[in-house]
Short mmCIF file of C-alpha atoms and ligand atoms in Angstrom, two decimals:
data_model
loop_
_atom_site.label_atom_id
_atom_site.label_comp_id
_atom_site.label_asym_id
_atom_site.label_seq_id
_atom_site.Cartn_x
_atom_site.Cartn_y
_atom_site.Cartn_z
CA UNK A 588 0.00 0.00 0.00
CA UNK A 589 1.06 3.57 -0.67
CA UNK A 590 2.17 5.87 2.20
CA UNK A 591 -0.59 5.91 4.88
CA UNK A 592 -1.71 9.50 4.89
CA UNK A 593 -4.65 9.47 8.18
CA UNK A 594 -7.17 11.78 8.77
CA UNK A 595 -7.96 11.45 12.28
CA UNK A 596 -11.19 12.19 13.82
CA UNK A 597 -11.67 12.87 17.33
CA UNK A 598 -8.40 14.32 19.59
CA UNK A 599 -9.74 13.28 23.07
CA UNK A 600 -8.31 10.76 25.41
CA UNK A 601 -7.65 8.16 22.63
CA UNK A 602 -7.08 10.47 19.76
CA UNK A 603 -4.10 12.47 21.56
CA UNK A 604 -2.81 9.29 22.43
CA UNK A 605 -2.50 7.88 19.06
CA UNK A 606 -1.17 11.34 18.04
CA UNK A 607 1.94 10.88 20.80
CA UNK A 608 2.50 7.18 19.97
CA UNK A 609 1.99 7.93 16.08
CA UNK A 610 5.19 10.43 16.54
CA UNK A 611 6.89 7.94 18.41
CA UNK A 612 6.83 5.11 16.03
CA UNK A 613 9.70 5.81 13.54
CA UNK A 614 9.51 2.61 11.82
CA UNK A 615 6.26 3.14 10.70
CA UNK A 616 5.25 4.60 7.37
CA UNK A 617 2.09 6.49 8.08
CA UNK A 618 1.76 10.27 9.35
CA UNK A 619 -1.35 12.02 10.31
CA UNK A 620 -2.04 14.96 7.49
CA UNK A 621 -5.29 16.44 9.27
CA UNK A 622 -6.91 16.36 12.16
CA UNK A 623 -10.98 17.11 13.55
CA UNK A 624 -12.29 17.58 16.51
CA UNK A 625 -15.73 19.02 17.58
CA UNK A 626 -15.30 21.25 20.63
CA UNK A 627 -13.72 24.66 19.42
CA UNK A 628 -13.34 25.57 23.08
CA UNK A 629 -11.57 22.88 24.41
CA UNK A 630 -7.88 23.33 25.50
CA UNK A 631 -5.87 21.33 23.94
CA UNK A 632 -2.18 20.26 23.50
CA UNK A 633 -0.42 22.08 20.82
CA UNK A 634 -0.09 19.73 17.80
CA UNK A 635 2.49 19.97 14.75
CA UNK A 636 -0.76 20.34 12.30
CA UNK A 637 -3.76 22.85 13.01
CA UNK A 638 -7.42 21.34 14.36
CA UNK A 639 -9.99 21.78 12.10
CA UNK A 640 -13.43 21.58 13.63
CA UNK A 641 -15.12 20.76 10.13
CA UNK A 642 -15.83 16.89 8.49
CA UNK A 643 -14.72 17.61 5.15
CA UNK A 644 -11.66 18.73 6.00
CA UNK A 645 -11.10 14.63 5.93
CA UNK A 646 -13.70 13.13 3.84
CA UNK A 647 -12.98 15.76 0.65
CA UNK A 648 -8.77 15.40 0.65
CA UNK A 649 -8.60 12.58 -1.63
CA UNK A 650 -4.83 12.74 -0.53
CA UNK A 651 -6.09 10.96 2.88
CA UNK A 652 -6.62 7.12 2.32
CA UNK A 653 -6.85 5.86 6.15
CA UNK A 654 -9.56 7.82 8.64
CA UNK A 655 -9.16 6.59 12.42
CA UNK A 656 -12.46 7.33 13.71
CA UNK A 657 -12.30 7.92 17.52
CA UNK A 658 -14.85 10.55 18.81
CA UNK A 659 -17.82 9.56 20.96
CA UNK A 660 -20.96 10.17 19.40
CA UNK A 661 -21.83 6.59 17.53
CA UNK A 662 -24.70 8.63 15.06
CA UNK A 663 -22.00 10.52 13.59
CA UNK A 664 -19.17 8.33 13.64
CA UNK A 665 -21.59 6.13 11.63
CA UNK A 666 -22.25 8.95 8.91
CA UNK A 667 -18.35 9.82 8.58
CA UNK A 668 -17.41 6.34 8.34
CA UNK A 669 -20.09 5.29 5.36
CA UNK A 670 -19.14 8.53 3.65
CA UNK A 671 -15.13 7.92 4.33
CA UNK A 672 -15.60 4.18 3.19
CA UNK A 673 -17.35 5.27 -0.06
CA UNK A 674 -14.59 7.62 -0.77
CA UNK A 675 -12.41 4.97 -0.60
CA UNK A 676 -10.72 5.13 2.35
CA UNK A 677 -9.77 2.38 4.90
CA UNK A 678 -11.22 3.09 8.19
CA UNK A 679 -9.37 2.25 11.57
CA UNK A 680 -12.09 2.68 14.58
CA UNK A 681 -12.64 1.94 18.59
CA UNK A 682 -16.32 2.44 18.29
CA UNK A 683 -17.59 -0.27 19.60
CA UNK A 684 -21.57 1.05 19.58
CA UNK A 685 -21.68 1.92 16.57
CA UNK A 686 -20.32 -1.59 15.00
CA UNK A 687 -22.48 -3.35 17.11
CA UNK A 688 -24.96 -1.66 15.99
CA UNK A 689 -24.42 -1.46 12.03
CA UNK A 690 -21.50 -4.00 11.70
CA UNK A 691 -22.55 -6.41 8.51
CA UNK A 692 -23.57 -3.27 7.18
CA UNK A 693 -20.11 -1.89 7.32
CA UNK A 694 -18.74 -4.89 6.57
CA UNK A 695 -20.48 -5.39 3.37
CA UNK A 696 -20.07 -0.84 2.47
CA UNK A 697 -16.18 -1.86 2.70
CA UNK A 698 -15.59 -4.97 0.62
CA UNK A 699 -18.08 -3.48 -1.85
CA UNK A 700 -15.41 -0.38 -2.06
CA UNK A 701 -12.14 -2.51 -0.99
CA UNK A 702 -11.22 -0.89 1.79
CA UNK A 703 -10.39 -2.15 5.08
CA UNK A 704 -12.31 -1.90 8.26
CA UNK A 705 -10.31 -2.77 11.41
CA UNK A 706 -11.51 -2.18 14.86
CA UNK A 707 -9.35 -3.77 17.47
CA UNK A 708 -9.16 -1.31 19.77
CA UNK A 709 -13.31 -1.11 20.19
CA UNK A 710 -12.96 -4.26 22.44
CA UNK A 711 -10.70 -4.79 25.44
CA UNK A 712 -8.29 -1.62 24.93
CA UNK A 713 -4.43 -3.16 24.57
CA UNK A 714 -5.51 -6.79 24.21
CA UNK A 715 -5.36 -8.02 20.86
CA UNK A 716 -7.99 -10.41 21.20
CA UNK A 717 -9.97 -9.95 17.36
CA UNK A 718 -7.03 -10.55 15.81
CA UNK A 719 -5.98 -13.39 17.66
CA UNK A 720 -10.03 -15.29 17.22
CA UNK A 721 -9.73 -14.18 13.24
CA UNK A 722 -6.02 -15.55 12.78
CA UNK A 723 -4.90 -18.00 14.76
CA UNK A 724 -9.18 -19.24 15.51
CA UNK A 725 -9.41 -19.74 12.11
CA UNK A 726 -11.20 -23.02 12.34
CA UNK A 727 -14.60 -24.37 14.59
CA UNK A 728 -12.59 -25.10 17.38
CA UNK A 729 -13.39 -22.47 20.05
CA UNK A 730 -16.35 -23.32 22.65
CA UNK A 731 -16.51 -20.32 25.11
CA UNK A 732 -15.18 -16.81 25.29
CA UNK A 733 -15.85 -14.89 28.74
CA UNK A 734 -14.25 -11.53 29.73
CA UNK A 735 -13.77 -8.91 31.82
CA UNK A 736 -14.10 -6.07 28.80
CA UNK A 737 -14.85 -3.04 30.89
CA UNK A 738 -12.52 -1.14 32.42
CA UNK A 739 -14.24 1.25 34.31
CA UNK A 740 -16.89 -1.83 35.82
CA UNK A 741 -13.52 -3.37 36.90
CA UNK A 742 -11.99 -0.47 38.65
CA UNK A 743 -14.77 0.35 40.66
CA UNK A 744 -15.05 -3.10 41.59
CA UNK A 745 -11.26 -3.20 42.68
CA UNK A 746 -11.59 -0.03 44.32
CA UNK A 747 -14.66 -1.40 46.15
CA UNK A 748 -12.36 -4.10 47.94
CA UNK A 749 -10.57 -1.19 49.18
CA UNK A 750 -13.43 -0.06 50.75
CA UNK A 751 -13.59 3.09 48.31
CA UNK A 752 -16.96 4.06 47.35
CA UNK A 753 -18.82 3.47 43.86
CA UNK A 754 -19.36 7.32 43.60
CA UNK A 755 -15.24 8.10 44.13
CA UNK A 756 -14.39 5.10 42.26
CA UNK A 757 -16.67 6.11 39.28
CA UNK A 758 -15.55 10.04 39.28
CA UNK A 759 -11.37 8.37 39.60
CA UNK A 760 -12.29 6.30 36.60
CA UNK A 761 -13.54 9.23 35.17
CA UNK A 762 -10.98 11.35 35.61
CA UNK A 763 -8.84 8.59 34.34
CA UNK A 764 -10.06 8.41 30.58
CA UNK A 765 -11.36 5.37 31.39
CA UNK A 766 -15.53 6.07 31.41
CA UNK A 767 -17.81 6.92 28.92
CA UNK A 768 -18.71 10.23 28.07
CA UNK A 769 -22.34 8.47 29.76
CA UNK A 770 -20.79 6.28 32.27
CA UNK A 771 -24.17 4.46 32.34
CA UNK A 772 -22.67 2.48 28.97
CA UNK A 773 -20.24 1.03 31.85
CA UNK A 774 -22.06 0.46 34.80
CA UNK A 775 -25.22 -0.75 33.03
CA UNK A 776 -23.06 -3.75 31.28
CA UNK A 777 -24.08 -2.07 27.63
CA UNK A 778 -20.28 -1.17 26.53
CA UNK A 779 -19.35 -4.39 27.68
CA UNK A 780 -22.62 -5.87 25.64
CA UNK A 781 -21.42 -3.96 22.31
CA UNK A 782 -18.32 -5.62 22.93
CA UNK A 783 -19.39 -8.77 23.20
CA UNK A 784 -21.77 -8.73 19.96
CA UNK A 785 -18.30 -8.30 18.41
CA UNK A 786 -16.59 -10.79 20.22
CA UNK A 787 -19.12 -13.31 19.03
CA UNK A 788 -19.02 -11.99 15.42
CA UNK A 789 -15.31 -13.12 15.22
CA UNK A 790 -15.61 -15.94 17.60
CA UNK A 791 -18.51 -18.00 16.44
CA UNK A 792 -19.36 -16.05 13.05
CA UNK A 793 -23.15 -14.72 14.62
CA UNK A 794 -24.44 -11.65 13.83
CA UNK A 795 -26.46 -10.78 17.17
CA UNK A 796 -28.02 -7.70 18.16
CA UNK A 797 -27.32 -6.41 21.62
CA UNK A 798 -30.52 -5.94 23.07
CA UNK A 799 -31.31 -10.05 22.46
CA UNK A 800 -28.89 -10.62 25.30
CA UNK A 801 -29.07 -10.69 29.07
CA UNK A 802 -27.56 -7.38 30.04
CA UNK A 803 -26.76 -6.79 33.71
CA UNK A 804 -24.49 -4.29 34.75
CA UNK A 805 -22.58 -3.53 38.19
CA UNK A 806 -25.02 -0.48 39.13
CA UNK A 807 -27.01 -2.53 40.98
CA UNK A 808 -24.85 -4.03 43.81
CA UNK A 809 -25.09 -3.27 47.07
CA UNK A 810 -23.33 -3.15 50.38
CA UNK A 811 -25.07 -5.85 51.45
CA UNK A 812 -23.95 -7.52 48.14
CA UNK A 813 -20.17 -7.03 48.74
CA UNK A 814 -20.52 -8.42 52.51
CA UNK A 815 -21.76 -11.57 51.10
CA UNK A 816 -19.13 -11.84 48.27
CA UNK A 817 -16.26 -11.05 51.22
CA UNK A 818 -17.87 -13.56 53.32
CA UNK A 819 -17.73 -16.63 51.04
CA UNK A 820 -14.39 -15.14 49.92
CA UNK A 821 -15.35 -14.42 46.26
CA UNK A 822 -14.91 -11.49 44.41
CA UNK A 823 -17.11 -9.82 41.50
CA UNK A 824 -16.44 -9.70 38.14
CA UNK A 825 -18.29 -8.27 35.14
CA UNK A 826 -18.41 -10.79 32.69
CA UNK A 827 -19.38 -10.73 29.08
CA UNK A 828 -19.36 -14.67 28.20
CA UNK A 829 -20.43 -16.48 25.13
CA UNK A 830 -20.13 -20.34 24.86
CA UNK A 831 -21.33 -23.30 22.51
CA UNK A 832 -22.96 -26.56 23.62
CA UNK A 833 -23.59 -28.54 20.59
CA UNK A 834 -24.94 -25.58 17.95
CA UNK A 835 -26.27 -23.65 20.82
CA UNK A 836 -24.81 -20.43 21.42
CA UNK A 837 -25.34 -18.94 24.89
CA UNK A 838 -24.12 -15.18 25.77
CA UNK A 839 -24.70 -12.85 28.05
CA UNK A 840 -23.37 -10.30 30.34
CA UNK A 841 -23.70 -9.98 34.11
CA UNK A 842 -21.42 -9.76 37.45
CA UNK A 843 -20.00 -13.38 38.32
CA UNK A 844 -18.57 -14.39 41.70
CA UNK A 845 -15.42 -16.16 41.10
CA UNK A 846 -13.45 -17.79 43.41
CA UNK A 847 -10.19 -17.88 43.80
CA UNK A 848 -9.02 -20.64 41.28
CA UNK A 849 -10.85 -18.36 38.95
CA UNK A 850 -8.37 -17.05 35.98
CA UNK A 851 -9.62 -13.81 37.30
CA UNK A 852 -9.77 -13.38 40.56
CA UNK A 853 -6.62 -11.35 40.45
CA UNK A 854 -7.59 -8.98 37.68
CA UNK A 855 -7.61 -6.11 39.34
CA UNK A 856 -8.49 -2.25 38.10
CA UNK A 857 -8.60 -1.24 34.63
CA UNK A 858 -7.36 -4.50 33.57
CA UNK A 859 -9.42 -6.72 31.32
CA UNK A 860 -8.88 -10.82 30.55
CA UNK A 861 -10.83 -12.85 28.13
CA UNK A 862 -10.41 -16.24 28.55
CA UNK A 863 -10.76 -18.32 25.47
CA UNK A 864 -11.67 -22.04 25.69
CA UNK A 865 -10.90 -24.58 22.60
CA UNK A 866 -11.36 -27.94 22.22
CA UNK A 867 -7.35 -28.78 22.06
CA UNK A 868 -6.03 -25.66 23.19
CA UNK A 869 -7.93 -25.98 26.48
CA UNK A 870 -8.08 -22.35 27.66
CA UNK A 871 -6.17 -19.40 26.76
CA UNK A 872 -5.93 -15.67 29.35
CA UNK A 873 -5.37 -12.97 27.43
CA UNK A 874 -5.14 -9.89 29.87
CA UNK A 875 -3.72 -5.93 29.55
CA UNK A 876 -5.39 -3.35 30.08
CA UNK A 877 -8.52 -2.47 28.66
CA UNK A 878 -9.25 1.63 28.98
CA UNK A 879 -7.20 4.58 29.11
CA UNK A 880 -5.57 6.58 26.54
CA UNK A 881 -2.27 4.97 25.17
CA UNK A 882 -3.23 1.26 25.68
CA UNK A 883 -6.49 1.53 23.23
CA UNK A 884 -4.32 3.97 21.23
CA UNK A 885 -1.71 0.88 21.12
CA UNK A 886 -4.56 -1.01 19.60
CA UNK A 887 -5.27 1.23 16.61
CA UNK A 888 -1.40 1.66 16.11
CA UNK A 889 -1.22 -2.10 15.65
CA UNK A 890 -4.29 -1.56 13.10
CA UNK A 891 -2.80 1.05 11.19
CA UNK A 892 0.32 -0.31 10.72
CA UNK A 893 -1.77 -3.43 9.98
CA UNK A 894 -2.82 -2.08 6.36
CA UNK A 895 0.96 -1.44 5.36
CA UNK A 896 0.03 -5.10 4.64
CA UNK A 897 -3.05 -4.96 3.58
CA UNK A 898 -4.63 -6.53 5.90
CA UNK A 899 -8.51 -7.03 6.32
CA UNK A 900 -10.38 -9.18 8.57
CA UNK A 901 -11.63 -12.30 6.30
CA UNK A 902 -15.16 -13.49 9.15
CA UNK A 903 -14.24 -17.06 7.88
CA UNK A 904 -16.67 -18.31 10.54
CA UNK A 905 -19.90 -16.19 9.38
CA UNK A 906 -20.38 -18.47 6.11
CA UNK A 907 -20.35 -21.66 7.62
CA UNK A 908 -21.71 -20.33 11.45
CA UNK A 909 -24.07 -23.41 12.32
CA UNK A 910 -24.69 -22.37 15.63
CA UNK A 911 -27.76 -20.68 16.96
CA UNK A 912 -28.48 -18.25 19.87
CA UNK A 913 -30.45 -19.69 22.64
CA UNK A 914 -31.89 -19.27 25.84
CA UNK A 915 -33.11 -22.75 26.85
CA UNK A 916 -30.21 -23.04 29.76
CA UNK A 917 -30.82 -22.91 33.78
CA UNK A 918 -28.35 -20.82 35.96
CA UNK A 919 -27.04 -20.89 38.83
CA UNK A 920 -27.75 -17.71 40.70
CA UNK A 921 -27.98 -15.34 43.74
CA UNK A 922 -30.61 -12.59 43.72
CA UNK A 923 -30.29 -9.99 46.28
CA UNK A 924 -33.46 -7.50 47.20
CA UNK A 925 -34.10 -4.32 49.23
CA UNK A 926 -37.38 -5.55 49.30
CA UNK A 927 -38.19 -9.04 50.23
CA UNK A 928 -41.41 -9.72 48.39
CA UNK A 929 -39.94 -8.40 44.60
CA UNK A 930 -37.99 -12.30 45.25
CA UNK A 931 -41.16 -13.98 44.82
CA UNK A 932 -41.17 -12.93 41.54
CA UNK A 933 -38.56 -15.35 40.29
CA UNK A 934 -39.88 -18.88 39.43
CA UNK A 935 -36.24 -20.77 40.70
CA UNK A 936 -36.58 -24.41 39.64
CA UNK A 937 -34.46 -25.19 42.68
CA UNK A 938 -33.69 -23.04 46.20
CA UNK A 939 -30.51 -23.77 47.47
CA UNK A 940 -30.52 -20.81 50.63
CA UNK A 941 -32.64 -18.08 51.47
CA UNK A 942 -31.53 -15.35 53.50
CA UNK A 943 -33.90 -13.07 55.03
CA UNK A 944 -33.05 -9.79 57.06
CA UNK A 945 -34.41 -6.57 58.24
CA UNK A 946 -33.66 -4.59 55.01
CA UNK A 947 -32.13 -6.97 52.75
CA UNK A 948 -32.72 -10.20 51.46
CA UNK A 949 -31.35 -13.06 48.77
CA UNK A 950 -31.96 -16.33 47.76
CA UNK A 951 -29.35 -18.51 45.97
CA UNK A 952 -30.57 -20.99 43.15
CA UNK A 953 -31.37 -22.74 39.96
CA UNK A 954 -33.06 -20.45 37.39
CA UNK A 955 -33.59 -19.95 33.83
CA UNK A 956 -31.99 -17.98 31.40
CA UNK A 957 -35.60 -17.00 29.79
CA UNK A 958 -36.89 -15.94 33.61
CA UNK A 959 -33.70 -13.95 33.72
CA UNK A 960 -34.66 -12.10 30.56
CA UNK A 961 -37.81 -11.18 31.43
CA UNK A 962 -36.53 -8.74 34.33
CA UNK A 963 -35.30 -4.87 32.84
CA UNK A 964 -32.45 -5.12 35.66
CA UNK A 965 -31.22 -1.14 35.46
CA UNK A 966 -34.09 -0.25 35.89
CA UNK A 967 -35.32 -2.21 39.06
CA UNK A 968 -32.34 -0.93 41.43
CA UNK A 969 -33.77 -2.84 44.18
CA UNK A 970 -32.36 -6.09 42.53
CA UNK A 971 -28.98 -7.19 42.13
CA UNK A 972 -28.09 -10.76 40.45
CA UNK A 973 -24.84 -12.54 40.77
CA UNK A 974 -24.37 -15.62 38.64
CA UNK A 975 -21.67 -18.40 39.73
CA UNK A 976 -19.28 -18.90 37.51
CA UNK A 977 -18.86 -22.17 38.24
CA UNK A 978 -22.03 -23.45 37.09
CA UNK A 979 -22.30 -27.07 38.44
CA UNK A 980 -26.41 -26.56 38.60
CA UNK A 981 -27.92 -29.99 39.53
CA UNK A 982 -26.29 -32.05 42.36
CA UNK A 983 -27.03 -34.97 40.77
CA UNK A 984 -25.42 -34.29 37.80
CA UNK A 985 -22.34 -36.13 37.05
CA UNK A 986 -19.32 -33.98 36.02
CA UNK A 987 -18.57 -34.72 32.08
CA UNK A 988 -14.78 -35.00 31.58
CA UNK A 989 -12.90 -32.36 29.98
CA UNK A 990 -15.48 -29.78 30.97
CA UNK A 991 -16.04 -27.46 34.04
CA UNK A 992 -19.64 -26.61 33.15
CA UNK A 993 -22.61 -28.90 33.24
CA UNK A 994 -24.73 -27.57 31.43
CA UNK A 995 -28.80 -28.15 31.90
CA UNK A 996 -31.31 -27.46 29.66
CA UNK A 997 -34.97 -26.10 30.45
CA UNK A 998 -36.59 -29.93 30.45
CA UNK A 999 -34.12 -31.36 32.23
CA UNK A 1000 -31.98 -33.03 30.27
CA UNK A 1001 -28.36 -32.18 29.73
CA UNK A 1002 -26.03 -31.14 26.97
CA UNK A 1003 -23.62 -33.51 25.98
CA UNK A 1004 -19.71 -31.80 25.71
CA UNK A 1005 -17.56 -32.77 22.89
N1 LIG B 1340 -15.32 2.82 28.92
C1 LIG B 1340 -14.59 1.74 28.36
C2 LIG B 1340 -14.08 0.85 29.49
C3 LIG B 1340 -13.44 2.26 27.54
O1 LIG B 1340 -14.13 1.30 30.65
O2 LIG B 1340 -13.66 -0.26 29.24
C4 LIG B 1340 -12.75 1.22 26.72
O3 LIG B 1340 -13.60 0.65 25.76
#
């Protein structure tokens, strides 16, 4: 490929940082010819090229053939990046809303133009984790991906075991660069959700849309929450999982307690880990850190310098993607309640402890996926669920080799594990 001449949009958090590390890379053949940004008024760092505060500044030099999209409004990264790929220009971007939201779309705007979209940085910052499921996952191999993919969720967390409160841990991971412009996107579970719509893209070749999947954020957990996690020596983690059971596909994202033989128990702050299971792999932890400006600017640096070579992600998996998404699976879970009647609700197949107190109450059990769904979680703040990651549901169950999950179905009856 020619010389990479970028037009970067966006010069926040990310976008400075890509302009520092961009300088810094020597070896690389690419240099950043113009820059936008929208906020006129913002202070800024002086850079080597003026800001211009106007689109076309970009999308009309026809000397530009790479735009790195990183600004935080999805709606109108959408609309620069179908105009950008139309002029013929690859397209490097972290925005993970707006491909989960218009992904085959995109994908199908850029090979019709030939031009390559590339987007590791929108999931899990540093970690090079699409590259790795589109190279080196080639094949039908993989059975479960489940991560910790949101920074800020797993800083407040941390900072929680410190006995630092969500509101200072949320403003810190604020002031950070690690939050969303909305930090609801983080503490509701939806970034991680967008994420994880991607994840499964590359993973298990699925197209889903976000809003089909259990979405449970950290928002919701309480005091008496964390005393019960300290108690039975767990900690929380955000998890955004997908796995297969025969051509079932099962995804979802909600806090987990993990225990200490967990691969992340230890994963502490802005960190993130996927954990990638395969049938002769066994499992995989990738971790590095997952927010913050030069680690996701790391991640489109690696991108760019990925078209010297023309590279483009191939989605071998979508053509041949067998497996479907379903619900018909029975957790293991604990529901916590400021108010002790909203349990009743639930229709657990199986009560393993109830716990009632003066103002708090929870009840640990089997339950189905589909009950689960039925429940808008944000917006009942009274609840809080907690699913065990270790998810050996029925005691009577024997344990099938090579697996740590049993996995039930709604009737009963089990999955058999290849
Ligand atoms: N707000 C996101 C996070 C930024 O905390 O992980 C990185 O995608």
């Amino acid at each position: 490929m020619s010389k990479l001449k970028i037009g970067l949009f966006g010069f926040g958090c990310v976008g400075s940082g890509l302009y520092k590390v961009l300088n810094e890379s020597k070896q690389l053949d690419a240099e950043i010819v113009s820059i936008v940004a929208k906020n006129k008024h913002k202070p800024r760092e002086k850079t080597k090229i003026p800001i211009s505060f106007e689109p076309e500044a970009i999308l009309d030099n026809e000397l530009i053939n790479v735009v790195v999209e990183l600004i935080n409004n999805s709606e109108e990264a959408y609309l620069i990046i179908k105009k950008a790929i139309q002029s013929k220009k690859h397209i490097v971007t972290a925005n993970k809303k707006l491909l989960s939201e218009h992904l085959d779309e995109l994908i199908a705007l850029a090979k019709e133009n030939g031009v390559s979209l590339l987007y590791e940085a929108s999931v899990a910052g540093s970690i090079p984790i699409i590259r790795n499921l589109e190279e080196y996952y080639n094949n039908d191999t993989l059975t479960s991906i489940e991560g910790i993919v949101n920074g800020t969720s797993n800083y407040i967390l941390s900072q929680s075991n410190k006995g630092i409160s969500y509101t200072n841990a949320l403003k810190d991971a604020q002031e950070k660069g690690f939050a969303e412009v909305d930090p609801k996107f983080d503490v509701e579970g939806f970034d991680s959700v967008f994420k994880l719509t991607i994840l499964i893209k590359h993973a298990f070749g699925l197209s889903i849309a976000s809003n089909q999947l259990l979405t449970v954020g950290i928002k919701n957990l309480k005091e008496q929450d964390v005393r019960f996690v300290k108690e039975k020596k767990f900690r929380v983690k955000l998890f955004a999982k997908a796995f297969k059971v025969e051509n079932h596909l099962f995804a979802f994202v909600a806090p987990h307690l993990v225990d200490a033989t967990h691969a992340a128990f230890d994963v502490g702050n802005e960190f993130n880990a996927i954990i990638v299971q395969a049938a002769y792999a066994d499992k995989q932890l990738f971790y590095g850190k997952g927010a913050g400006s030069l680690p996701t600017a790391s991640a489109v640096l690696s991108d760019i310098s990925a078209l010297n070579y023309n590279y483009a992600y191939e989605y071998r998996k979508t053509a041949n993607a067998e497996v479907k998404l379903s619900d018909d699976l029975k957790l293991k879970v604990y529901i916590g309640s400021t108010n002790f009647s909203s349990l009743s609700e639930f229709q657990f197949e199986e009560i393993e402890d109830l716990y009632i107190g003066i103002d708090y109450a929870y009840q640990i059990g089997t339950i189905s996926l589909t009950e689960l769904l039925k429940v808008n979680w944000n917006e009942r703040i009274e609840l809080s669920l907690l699913l065990f990651s270790e998810q050996k549901i029925n005691k009577q169950m024997k344990p099938i080799q090579n697996s740590n999950f049993n996995f039930l179905k709604k009737d009963n009856s089990y999955y058999s594990i290849h």
